[in-house]
Amino acid sequence: MRIDILTVVPNLLESPFSDSIIQRAQDNGVVEICVHDIRDWSQDKHKKVDDEPFGGIAGMVMTIQPILDAVNALRSERTYSEIIYLTPDGEPLKQARVNQLSISGNVMMICGHYKGIDERLRQHVITLELSIGDYVLSGGELAAAVLTDAIVRILPGAIGDEQSALTDSFQDDLLAPPIYTRPANYNGWEVPEILRSGDHAAIEKWMEQQAYDRTKSRRPDLLQKDS
Ligand code: ADE
């Protein structure tokens, strides 16, 4: 899978992908992540990528030309299942969408800056708009990093223990149950007895109940789904 990210601040996306699981996934050929500076495609002599909005509104808007040329250059080299725009008014990102994107083929992500991109790009070029939450970031870069991380960590070969990603919170619309490690007693703070019993069936049942109870108290909305 290849992920191309278009931004005017490529430096912001250097460190999120250069450590831990995401770096290892790139080293192992599980994913190729390419960050592009939109300015490289600007035909303006000062490499300008933004302009004033029509209508006398304050702020700046990212212009069509550099973004469209960048998208077309990349599209001429390979196919993309989605061209994603990260924006607070997009579809709220959920694990189901992450799962679907992780098996969809190459994806391109466009990070907005200033007041965002010209609406005509959203109408004619963007195929999917995603928001990572009901708050406004100063640009789409951190949202693109979040989306990329969520996709890459579930790609086969990214996490050593394949089972681990399947037991995450949200994979089955339940939050993950509590988890403990040694020592079994830390100055009087005890690990639940059942986890030390060696009775795997009882442990599994306990974990399922804990996941359900935790979801019911913290995120009852997750239990109300139709599917
Ligand atoms: N860009 C700015 N805020 C954002 C958000 N909440 N989600 C996705 N992209 C954004």
mmCIF file of C-alpha atoms and ligand atoms in Angstrom:
data_model
loop_
_atom_site.group_PDB
_atom_site.id
_atom_site.type_symbol
_atom_site.label_atom_id
_atom_site.label_comp_id
_atom_site.label_asym_id
_atom_site.label_seq_id
_atom_site.Cartn_x
_atom_site.Cartn_y
_atom_site.Cartn_z
ATOM 1 C CA MET A 1 0.000 0.000 0.000
ATOM 2 C CA ARG A 2 1.181 3.527 -0.739
ATOM 3 C CA ILE A 3 0.017 6.653 1.113
ATOM 4 C CA ASP A 4 0.761 10.057 -0.461
ATOM 5 C CA ILE A 5 0.238 13.151 1.687
ATOM 6 C CA LEU A 6 0.102 16.643 0.157
ATOM 7 C CA THR A 7 0.893 19.521 2.511
ATOM 8 C CA VAL A 8 2.413 22.999 2.633
ATOM 9 C CA VAL A 9 4.272 22.103 5.860
ATOM 10 C CA PRO A 10 5.977 18.755 5.159
ATOM 11 C CA ASN A 11 8.196 19.152 8.245
ATOM 12 C CA LEU A 12 5.156 18.600 10.450
ATOM 13 C CA LEU A 13 4.902 15.071 9.079
ATOM 14 C CA GLU A 14 8.501 14.007 9.525
ATOM 15 C CA SER A 15 8.581 12.607 13.046
ATOM 16 C CA PRO A 16 5.171 10.863 13.285
ATOM 17 C CA PHE A 17 6.298 8.286 10.731
ATOM 18 C CA SER A 18 9.941 7.888 11.695
ATOM 19 C CA ASP A 19 9.647 5.735 14.810
ATOM 20 C CA SER A 20 8.094 2.617 16.236
ATOM 21 C CA ILE A 21 5.421 0.614 14.381
ATOM 22 C CA ILE A 22 5.032 3.017 11.443
ATOM 23 C CA GLN A 23 8.769 3.213 10.719
ATOM 24 C CA ARG A 24 9.074 -0.585 10.996
ATOM 25 C CA ALA A 25 6.143 -1.059 8.623
ATOM 26 C CA GLN A 26 7.939 1.127 6.063
ATOM 27 C CA ASP A 27 11.253 -0.689 6.602
ATOM 28 C CA ASN A 28 9.500 -4.033 6.082
ATOM 29 C CA GLY A 29 7.828 -2.903 2.855
ATOM 30 C CA VAL A 30 4.320 -3.103 4.362
ATOM 31 C CA VAL A 31 3.620 0.516 3.396
ATOM 32 C CA GLU A 32 5.259 3.364 1.508
ATOM 33 C CA ILE A 33 4.487 6.813 2.935
ATOM 34 C CA CYS A 34 5.389 9.780 0.686
ATOM 35 C CA VAL A 35 5.013 13.361 1.927
ATOM 36 C CA HIS A 36 4.926 16.056 -0.783
ATOM 37 C CA ASP A 37 5.280 19.818 -0.546
ATOM 38 C CA ILE A 38 2.405 21.385 -2.512
ATOM 39 C CA ARG A 39 4.653 24.397 -3.234
ATOM 40 C CA ASP A 40 6.739 22.205 -5.561
ATOM 41 C CA TRP A 41 3.820 22.320 -8.008
ATOM 42 C CA SER A 42 3.070 26.044 -7.737
ATOM 43 C CA GLN A 43 3.400 27.891 -11.038
ATOM 44 C CA ASP A 44 3.622 31.206 -9.201
ATOM 45 C CA LYS A 45 7.077 32.788 -9.333
ATOM 46 C CA HIS A 46 7.052 33.164 -5.533
ATOM 47 C CA LYS A 47 5.720 29.604 -5.065
ATOM 48 C CA LYS A 48 2.471 31.032 -3.687
ATOM 49 C CA VAL A 49 -0.190 28.419 -2.900
ATOM 50 C CA ASP A 50 -2.946 30.601 -1.392
ATOM 51 C CA ASP A 51 -5.033 33.666 -2.183
ATOM 52 C CA GLU A 52 -7.725 35.881 -0.658
ATOM 53 C CA PRO A 53 -11.245 34.454 -0.515
ATOM 54 C CA PHE A 54 -13.991 35.898 -2.723
ATOM 55 C CA GLY A 55 -16.663 37.770 -0.776
ATOM 56 C CA GLY A 56 -14.407 39.949 1.348
ATOM 57 C CA ILE A 57 -13.928 37.291 4.045
ATOM 58 C CA ALA A 58 -10.785 37.389 6.216
ATOM 59 C CA GLY A 59 -8.048 34.756 5.874
ATOM 60 C CA MET A 60 -6.479 32.909 2.955
ATOM 61 C CA VAL A 61 -7.624 29.984 0.798
ATOM 62 C CA MET A 62 -5.443 27.317 -0.851
ATOM 63 C CA THR A 63 -5.657 27.714 -4.626
ATOM 64 C CA ILE A 64 -6.665 25.054 -7.140
ATOM 65 C CA GLN A 65 -3.625 24.983 -9.457
ATOM 66 C CA PRO A 66 -0.828 23.553 -7.271
ATOM 67 C CA ILE A 67 -3.071 20.969 -5.610
ATOM 68 C CA LEU A 68 -4.700 19.831 -8.858
ATOM 69 C CA ASP A 69 -1.330 19.559 -10.621
ATOM 70 C CA ALA A 70 0.091 17.547 -7.705
ATOM 71 C CA VAL A 71 -2.925 15.213 -7.679
ATOM 72 C CA ASN A 72 -2.762 14.729 -11.455
ATOM 73 C CA ALA A 73 0.994 14.051 -11.388
ATOM 74 C CA LEU A 74 0.534 11.351 -8.742
ATOM 75 C CA ARG A 75 -2.586 9.922 -10.423
ATOM 76 C CA SER A 76 -0.660 9.551 -13.683
ATOM 77 C CA GLU A 77 1.757 7.190 -11.913
ATOM 78 C CA ARG A 78 -0.662 4.877 -10.050
ATOM 79 C CA THR A 79 -4.295 4.501 -9.110
ATOM 80 C CA TYR A 80 -5.755 5.680 -5.815
ATOM 81 C CA SER A 81 -8.846 4.247 -4.144
ATOM 82 C CA GLU A 82 -9.548 7.565 -2.415
ATOM 83 C CA ILE A 83 -8.362 11.169 -2.492
ATOM 84 C CA ILE A 84 -9.045 12.250 1.063
ATOM 85 C CA TYR A 85 -9.398 15.783 2.386
ATOM 86 C CA LEU A 86 -8.913 16.168 6.138
ATOM 87 C CA THR A 87 -11.390 18.739 7.402
ATOM 88 C CA PRO A 88 -13.426 19.376 10.570
ATOM 89 C CA ASP A 89 -16.665 19.251 8.535
ATOM 90 C CA GLY A 90 -15.877 15.807 7.090
ATOM 91 C CA GLU A 91 -17.255 12.382 8.019
ATOM 92 C CA PRO A 92 -16.331 11.591 11.649
ATOM 93 C CA LEU A 93 -13.504 9.025 11.504
ATOM 94 C CA LYS A 94 -14.390 5.630 12.983
ATOM 95 C CA GLN A 95 -12.544 2.286 13.126
ATOM 96 C CA ALA A 96 -14.834 0.787 10.446
ATOM 97 C CA ARG A 97 -13.675 3.441 7.930
ATOM 98 C CA VAL A 98 -10.031 2.842 8.938
ATOM 99 C CA ASN A 99 -10.472 -0.910 8.372
ATOM 100 C CA GLN A 100 -12.000 -0.294 4.945
ATOM 101 C CA LEU A 101 -9.209 2.093 3.896
ATOM 102 C CA SER A 102 -6.539 -0.364 5.046
ATOM 103 C CA ILE A 103 -7.693 -2.888 2.431
ATOM 104 C CA SER A 104 -8.641 -0.415 -0.305
ATOM 105 C CA GLY A 105 -5.292 0.123 -2.094
ATOM 106 C CA ASN A 106 -3.308 3.374 -2.382
ATOM 107 C CA VAL A 107 -4.713 6.502 -0.779
ATOM 108 C CA MET A 108 -3.881 10.174 -1.188
ATOM 109 C CA MET A 109 -4.450 12.681 1.621
ATOM 110 C CA ILE A 110 -4.670 16.442 1.202
ATOM 111 C CA CYS A 111 -4.012 18.659 4.205
ATOM 112 C CA GLY A 112 -5.763 22.000 4.282
ATOM 113 C CA HIS A 113 -4.130 25.062 5.799
ATOM 114 C CA TYR A 114 -5.267 28.644 6.381
ATOM 115 C CA LYS A 115 -9.065 28.698 5.770
ATOM 116 C CA GLY A 116 -8.888 25.482 3.727
ATOM 117 C CA ILE A 117 -8.895 24.565 0.045
ATOM 118 C CA ASP A 118 -11.013 26.088 -2.757
ATOM 119 C CA GLU A 119 -14.476 24.476 -2.674
ATOM 120 C CA ARG A 120 -14.183 23.411 -6.342
ATOM 121 C CA LEU A 121 -11.421 20.959 -5.410
ATOM 122 C CA ARG A 122 -13.810 19.400 -2.909
ATOM 123 C CA GLN A 123 -16.477 19.114 -5.614
ATOM 124 C CA HIS A 124 -14.347 17.763 -8.441
ATOM 125 C CA VAL A 125 -11.234 16.089 -7.012
ATOM 126 C CA ILE A 126 -11.771 14.962 -3.428
ATOM 127 C CA THR A 127 -13.529 11.584 -3.074
ATOM 128 C CA LEU A 128 -13.723 11.379 0.726
ATOM 129 C CA GLU A 129 -13.720 14.027 3.491
ATOM 130 C CA LEU A 130 -12.762 12.960 7.009
ATOM 131 C CA SER A 131 -12.710 14.686 10.398
ATOM 132 C CA ILE A 132 -10.811 13.306 13.388
ATOM 133 C CA GLY A 133 -13.018 15.091 15.924
ATOM 134 C CA ASP A 134 -15.227 18.047 16.736
ATOM 135 C CA TYR A 135 -12.451 20.573 17.259
ATOM 136 C CA VAL A 136 -10.400 22.657 14.847
ATOM 137 C CA LEU A 137 -6.694 22.018 14.278
ATOM 138 C CA SER A 138 -4.422 24.597 12.666
ATOM 139 C CA GLY A 139 -4.095 22.362 9.611
ATOM 140 C CA GLY A 140 -4.921 18.899 8.322
ATOM 141 C CA GLU A 141 -1.388 17.532 8.905
ATOM 142 C CA LEU A 142 -1.924 16.116 12.381
ATOM 143 C CA ALA A 143 -5.236 14.649 11.232
ATOM 144 C CA ALA A 144 -3.443 13.000 8.271
ATOM 145 C CA ALA A 145 -0.843 11.618 10.695
ATOM 146 C CA VAL A 146 -3.615 10.187 12.897
ATOM 147 C CA LEU A 147 -5.374 8.604 9.912
ATOM 148 C CA THR A 148 -2.122 7.181 8.506
ATOM 149 C CA ASP A 149 -1.150 5.693 11.867
ATOM 150 C CA ALA A 150 -4.578 4.104 12.313
ATOM 151 C CA ILE A 151 -4.441 2.555 8.826
ATOM 152 C CA VAL A 152 -0.830 1.354 8.903
ATOM 153 C CA ARG A 153 -0.909 -0.314 12.324
ATOM 154 C CA ILE A 154 -3.577 -2.767 11.162
ATOM 155 C CA LEU A 155 -1.859 -3.705 7.878
ATOM 156 C CA PRO A 156 -0.711 -7.344 7.888
ATOM 157 C CA GLY A 157 2.916 -7.430 9.041
ATOM 158 C CA ALA A 158 2.876 -4.026 10.806
ATOM 159 C CA ILE A 159 2.323 -5.291 14.346
ATOM 160 C CA GLY A 160 4.351 -8.327 15.442
ATOM 161 C CA ASP A 161 1.453 -9.979 17.229
ATOM 162 C CA GLU A 162 -1.329 -10.145 14.619
ATOM 163 C CA GLN A 163 -3.956 -10.821 17.262
ATOM 164 C CA SER A 164 -3.130 -7.634 19.065
ATOM 165 C CA ALA A 165 -4.791 -5.235 16.585
ATOM 166 C CA LEU A 166 -7.936 -7.362 16.578
ATOM 167 C CA THR A 167 -8.407 -6.956 20.334
ATOM 168 C CA ASP A 168 -8.219 -3.147 20.231
ATOM 169 C CA SER A 169 -11.006 -0.959 21.476
ATOM 170 C CA PHE A 170 -13.645 -0.330 18.745
ATOM 171 C CA GLN A 171 -12.790 -3.383 16.593
ATOM 172 C CA ASP A 172 -16.019 -5.014 17.825
ATOM 173 C CA ASP A 173 -17.780 -1.816 18.947
ATOM 174 C CA LEU A 174 -16.584 -2.463 22.498
ATOM 175 C CA LEU A 175 -13.897 -0.686 24.494
ATOM 176 C CA ALA A 176 -10.918 -2.854 25.454
ATOM 177 C CA PRO A 177 -10.996 -4.496 28.908
ATOM 178 C CA PRO A 178 -8.467 -3.480 31.618
ATOM 179 C CA ILE A 179 -4.978 -4.927 31.252
ATOM 180 C CA TYR A 180 -2.245 -5.667 33.835
ATOM 181 C CA THR A 181 1.365 -6.802 33.987
ATOM 182 C CA ARG A 182 3.860 -7.865 36.690
ATOM 183 C CA PRO A 183 4.151 -7.487 39.619
ATOM 184 C CA ALA A 184 0.857 -9.101 40.696
ATOM 185 C CA ASN A 185 0.940 -6.986 43.842
ATOM 186 C CA TYR A 186 2.434 -3.499 43.767
ATOM 187 C CA ASN A 187 2.503 -2.166 47.319
ATOM 188 C CA GLY A 188 -0.989 -3.529 47.924
ATOM 189 C CA TRP A 189 -2.434 -2.783 44.440
ATOM 190 C CA GLU A 190 -3.601 -6.242 43.397
ATOM 191 C CA VAL A 191 -4.142 -7.711 39.924
ATOM 192 C CA PRO A 192 -7.609 -9.378 39.812
ATOM 193 C CA GLU A 193 -7.334 -12.967 41.047
ATOM 194 C CA ILE A 194 -9.073 -14.440 37.980
ATOM 195 C CA LEU A 195 -6.256 -13.285 35.647
ATOM 196 C CA ARG A 196 -3.797 -15.360 37.674
ATOM 197 C CA SER A 197 -6.030 -18.449 37.856
ATOM 198 C CA GLY A 198 -4.796 -20.055 34.610
ATOM 199 C CA ASP A 199 -8.437 -20.847 33.688
ATOM 200 C CA HIS A 200 -8.440 -19.518 30.126
ATOM 201 C CA ALA A 201 -12.164 -19.942 29.518
ATOM 202 C CA ALA A 202 -13.010 -18.089 32.737
ATOM 203 C CA ILE A 203 -10.469 -15.359 31.900
ATOM 204 C CA GLU A 204 -11.972 -14.860 28.428
ATOM 205 C CA LYS A 205 -15.463 -14.603 29.914
ATOM 206 C CA TRP A 206 -14.253 -12.108 32.524
ATOM 207 C CA MET A 207 -12.570 -9.990 29.858
ATOM 208 C CA GLU A 208 -15.722 -9.947 27.709
ATOM 209 C CA GLN A 209 -17.799 -8.865 30.717
ATOM 210 C CA GLN A 210 -15.275 -6.168 31.630
ATOM 211 C CA ALA A 211 -15.269 -4.857 28.036
ATOM 212 C CA TYR A 212 -19.060 -4.733 28.065
ATOM 213 C CA ASP A 213 -19.272 -3.033 31.509
ATOM 214 C CA ARG A 214 -16.636 -0.481 30.556
ATOM 215 C CA THR A 215 -18.409 0.310 27.277
ATOM 216 C CA LYS A 216 -21.777 0.591 29.044
ATOM 217 C CA SER A 217 -20.477 3.062 31.618
ATOM 218 C CA ARG A 218 -18.129 5.109 29.386
ATOM 219 C CA ARG A 219 -19.560 4.888 25.869
ATOM 220 C CA PRO A 220 -23.163 3.654 25.989
ATOM 221 C CA ASP A 221 -23.642 5.102 22.474
ATOM 222 C CA LEU A 222 -21.466 2.256 21.101
ATOM 223 C CA LEU A 223 -23.965 -0.325 22.381
ATOM 224 C CA GLN A 224 -26.895 1.385 20.711
ATOM 225 C CA LYS A 225 -25.781 0.586 17.155
ATOM 226 C CA ASP A 226 -28.210 -1.243 14.847
ATOM 227 C CA SER A 227 -25.624 -3.542 13.278
HETATM 228 N N1 ADE B 1 -8.300 20.093 9.983
HETATM 229 C C1 ADE B 1 -8.520 20.971 10.991
HETATM 230 N N2 ADE B 1 -9.226 20.422 11.970
HETATM 231 C C2 ADE B 1 -9.458 19.123 11.605
HETATM 232 C C3 ADE B 1 -10.143 18.037 12.197
HETATM 233 N N3 ADE B 1 -10.754 18.134 13.384
HETATM 234 N N4 ADE B 1 -10.186 16.862 11.531
HETATM 235 C C4 ADE B 1 -9.602 16.750 10.317
HETATM 236 N N5 ADE B 1 -8.947 17.742 9.702
HETATM 237 C C5 ADE B 1 -8.865 18.923 10.343
#
